[in-house]
PDB file of C-alpha atoms in Angstrom:
ATOM      1  CA  MET A  61      38.550 -30.284 -23.024  1.00  0.00           C
ATOM      2  CA  THR A  62      40.947 -32.033 -25.366  1.00  0.00           C
ATOM      3  CA  GLU A  63      43.315 -30.320 -27.778  1.00  0.00           C
ATOM      4  CA  ASP A  64      41.056 -31.272 -30.703  1.00  0.00           C
ATOM      5  CA  GLU A  65      38.023 -29.809 -28.916  1.00  0.00           C
ATOM      6  CA  TRP A  66      39.996 -26.626 -28.208  1.00  0.00           C
ATOM      7  CA  LEU A  67      41.075 -26.241 -31.829  1.00  0.00           C
ATOM      8  CA  THR A  68      37.578 -26.781 -33.203  1.00  0.00           C
ATOM      9  CA  SER A  69      35.562 -25.020 -30.503  1.00  0.00           C
ATOM     10  CA  ALA A  70      33.161 -22.346 -31.679  1.00  0.00           C
ATOM     11  CA  PHE A  71      32.361 -21.244 -28.136  1.00  0.00           C
ATOM     12  CA  SER A  72      34.761 -19.326 -25.942  1.00  0.00           C
ATOM     13  CA  GLY A  73      32.986 -20.080 -22.643  1.00  0.00           C
ATOM     14  CA  PRO A  74      34.434 -23.588 -22.177  1.00  0.00           C
ATOM     15  CA  MET A  75      37.813 -22.332 -23.375  1.00  0.00           C
ATOM     16  CA  PHE A  76      37.927 -19.575 -20.754  1.00  0.00           C
ATOM     17  CA  GLY A  77      36.672 -22.008 -18.124  1.00  0.00           C
ATOM     18  CA  LEU A  78      39.554 -24.344 -18.897  1.00  0.00           C
ATOM     19  CA  LEU A  79      42.107 -21.510 -18.752  1.00  0.00           C
ATOM     20  CA  ARG A  80      40.704 -20.319 -15.441  1.00  0.00           C
ATOM     21  CA  ALA A  81      40.595 -23.842 -13.962  1.00  0.00           C
ATOM     22  CA  ARG A  82      44.190 -24.495 -14.956  1.00  0.00           C
ATOM     23  CA  LYS A  83      45.220 -20.993 -13.876  1.00  0.00           C
ATOM     24  CA  ALA A  84      46.716 -20.641 -17.359  1.00  0.00           C
ATOM     25  CA  GLY A  85      47.912 -17.163 -18.107  1.00  0.00           C
ATOM     26  CA  THR A  86      47.311 -14.084 -16.043  1.00  0.00           C
ATOM     27  CA  ALA A  87      43.954 -12.382 -15.629  1.00  0.00           C
ATOM     28  CA  ARG A  88      45.239  -9.695 -17.994  1.00  0.00           C
ATOM     29  CA  GLN A  89      46.147 -12.287 -20.641  1.00  0.00           C
ATOM     30  CA  ARG A  90      42.709 -13.869 -20.356  1.00  0.00           C
ATOM     31  CA  LEU A  91      41.120 -10.430 -20.720  1.00  0.00           C
ATOM     32  CA  LEU A  92      43.207  -9.757 -23.830  1.00  0.00           C
ATOM     33  CA  LEU A  93      41.984 -13.047 -25.270  1.00  0.00           C
ATOM     34  CA  ALA A  94      38.389 -12.124 -24.418  1.00  0.00           C
ATOM     35  CA  LEU A  95      38.835  -8.754 -26.134  1.00  0.00           C
ATOM     36  CA  ALA A  96      40.215 -10.453 -29.240  1.00  0.00           C
ATOM     37  CA  CYS A  97      37.201 -12.771 -29.290  1.00  0.00           C
ATOM     38  CA  CYS A  98      34.865  -9.787 -28.941  1.00  0.00           C
ATOM     39  CA  GLU A  99      36.521  -8.046 -31.881  1.00  0.00           C
ATOM     40  CA  ARG A 100      35.622 -11.042 -34.058  1.00  0.00           C
ATOM     41  CA  ILE A 101      31.926 -10.848 -33.175  1.00  0.00           C
ATOM     42  CA  LEU A 102      31.483  -7.061 -33.231  1.00  0.00           C
ATOM     43  CA  PRO A 103      29.263  -7.247 -36.348  1.00  0.00           C
ATOM     44  CA  PHE A 104      26.732  -9.308 -34.371  1.00  0.00           C
ATOM     45  CA  MET A 105      26.586  -6.907 -31.402  1.00  0.00           C
ATOM     46  CA  SER A 106      23.935  -4.266 -31.048  1.00  0.00           C
ATOM     47  CA  ALA A 107      24.991  -0.649 -31.414  1.00  0.00           C
ATOM     48  CA  ASP A 108      24.445  -0.180 -27.659  1.00  0.00           C
ATOM     49  CA  ALA A 109      26.774  -3.027 -26.682  1.00  0.00           C
ATOM     50  CA  ARG A 110      29.673  -2.405 -29.098  1.00  0.00           C
ATOM     51  CA  PRO A 111      31.196   0.531 -27.179  1.00  0.00           C
ATOM     52  CA  ALA A 112      31.770  -1.726 -24.157  1.00  0.00           C
ATOM     53  CA  VAL A 113      34.502  -3.560 -26.041  1.00  0.00           C
ATOM     54  CA  GLY A 114      36.399  -0.391 -26.951  1.00  0.00           C
ATOM     55  CA  ILE A 115      36.014   1.066 -23.488  1.00  0.00           C
ATOM     56  CA  ALA A 116      37.260  -2.173 -21.900  1.00  0.00           C
ATOM     57  CA  GLU A 117      40.340  -1.981 -24.146  1.00  0.00           C
ATOM     58  CA  ARG A 118      40.896   1.663 -23.226  1.00  0.00           C
ATOM     59  CA  PHE A 119      40.389   0.891 -19.534  1.00  0.00           C
ATOM     60  CA  LEU A 120      42.984  -1.868 -19.733  1.00  0.00           C
ATOM     61  CA  ARG A 121      45.466   0.660 -21.157  1.00  0.00           C
ATOM     62  CA  GLY A 122      44.568   3.237 -18.484  1.00  0.00           C
ATOM     63  CA  GLU A 123      42.861   5.502 -21.021  1.00  0.00           C
ATOM     64  CA  ALA A 124      39.280   5.220 -19.719  1.00  0.00           C
ATOM     65  CA  THR A 125      37.908   5.966 -16.282  1.00  0.00           C
ATOM     66  CA  GLU A 126      36.120   3.611 -13.955  1.00  0.00           C
ATOM     67  CA  ALA A 127      32.953   5.657 -14.541  1.00  0.00           C
ATOM     68  CA  GLU A 128      33.251   5.090 -18.305  1.00  0.00           C
ATOM     69  CA  ARG A 129      33.855   1.380 -17.795  1.00  0.00           C
ATOM     70  CA  TRP A 130      30.922   1.093 -15.428  1.00  0.00           C
ATOM     71  CA  ALA A 131      28.584   2.935 -17.817  1.00  0.00           C
ATOM     72  CA  ALA A 132      29.683   0.659 -20.688  1.00  0.00           C
ATOM     73  CA  PHE A 133      29.134  -2.386 -18.469  1.00  0.00           C
ATOM     74  CA  GLU A 134      25.599  -1.228 -17.641  1.00  0.00           C
ATOM     75  CA  ARG A 135      24.800  -0.383 -21.293  1.00  0.00           C
ATOM     76  CA  GLY A 136      26.082  -3.801 -22.360  1.00  0.00           C
ATOM     77  CA  GLY A 137      23.878  -5.509 -19.790  1.00  0.00           C
ATOM     78  CA  GLU A 138      20.827  -3.531 -20.891  1.00  0.00           C
ATOM     79  CA  ALA A 139      21.566  -4.330 -24.555  1.00  0.00           C
ATOM     80  CA  TYR A 140      21.836  -8.013 -23.679  1.00  0.00           C
ATOM     81  CA  GLU A 141      18.491  -7.930 -21.861  1.00  0.00           C
ATOM     82  CA  ASP A 142      16.877  -6.118 -24.808  1.00  0.00           C
ATOM     83  CA  ALA A 143      18.175  -8.739 -27.257  1.00  0.00           C
ATOM     84  CA  VAL A 144      16.886 -11.551 -25.035  1.00  0.00           C
ATOM     85  CA  ALA A 145      13.487  -9.850 -24.795  1.00  0.00           C
ATOM     86  CA  ALA A 146      13.457  -9.495 -28.589  1.00  0.00           C
ATOM     87  CA  SER A 147      14.218 -13.226 -28.979  1.00  0.00           C
ATOM     88  CA  ASP A 148      17.400 -12.452 -30.895  1.00  0.00           C
ATOM     89  CA  PRO A 149      19.796 -15.156 -29.662  1.00  0.00           C
ATOM     90  CA  ARG A 150      22.767 -14.231 -31.866  1.00  0.00           C
ATOM     91  CA  THR A 151      22.734 -10.583 -30.802  1.00  0.00           C
ATOM     92  CA  ALA A 152      22.040 -11.588 -27.199  1.00  0.00           C
ATOM     93  CA  ALA A 153      25.097 -13.848 -27.159  1.00  0.00           C
ATOM     94  CA  ALA A 154      27.313 -11.158 -28.696  1.00  0.00           C
ATOM     95  CA  ASP A 155      25.964  -8.464 -26.363  1.00  0.00           C
ATOM     96  CA  TRP A 156      26.559 -10.748 -23.366  1.00  0.00           C
ATOM     97  CA  CYS A 157      30.217 -10.971 -24.417  1.00  0.00           C
ATOM     98  CA  ALA A 158      30.499  -7.174 -24.529  1.00  0.00           C
ATOM     99  CA  TYR A 159      28.841  -6.932 -21.118  1.00  0.00           C
ATOM    100  CA  ARG A 160      31.189  -9.527 -19.625  1.00  0.00           C
ATOM    101  CA  VAL A 161      34.370  -8.058 -21.106  1.00  0.00           C
ATOM    102  CA  ALA A 162      33.494  -4.683 -19.555  1.00  0.00           C
ATOM    103  CA  GLN A 163      32.970  -6.474 -16.231  1.00  0.00           C
ATOM    104  CA  LEU A 164      36.219  -8.441 -16.546  1.00  0.00           C
ATOM    105  CA  ALA A 165      38.159  -5.274 -17.267  1.00  0.00           C
ATOM    106  CA  GLY A 166      37.065  -3.913 -13.901  1.00  0.00           C
ATOM    107  CA  GLU A 167      38.024  -7.143 -12.141  1.00  0.00           C
ATOM    108  CA  THR A 168      41.399  -7.357 -13.901  1.00  0.00           C
ATOM    109  CA  VAL A 169      42.667  -3.799 -13.674  1.00  0.00           C
ATOM    110  CA  THR A 170      43.452  -2.474 -10.233  1.00  0.00           C
ATOM    111  CA  PRO A 171      42.989   1.300 -10.183  1.00  0.00           C
TER     112      PRO A 171
END
């Protein structure tokens, strides 16, 4: 990915892939970036997926339990599957982000 592609990219997937491949930033910094991206697409998420973003943020700060994070992760995954089944690609994409950020929080934070 070139600098121009980075600056004009509408999709975070390739951006995160590049950061991971280059080992740019820490896992925590990448999670913070993912959370910031999720905040921008909250209006497109289903009501069932939105809480995953807030719980991932709270988990990162040590204010949510692993059980809360896990439940949010599962709800986000179910919301994603529901949006796919409903042929709602925009909501599915946003819900997938919520699902993944809840997963990443668990991989990033060591209890």
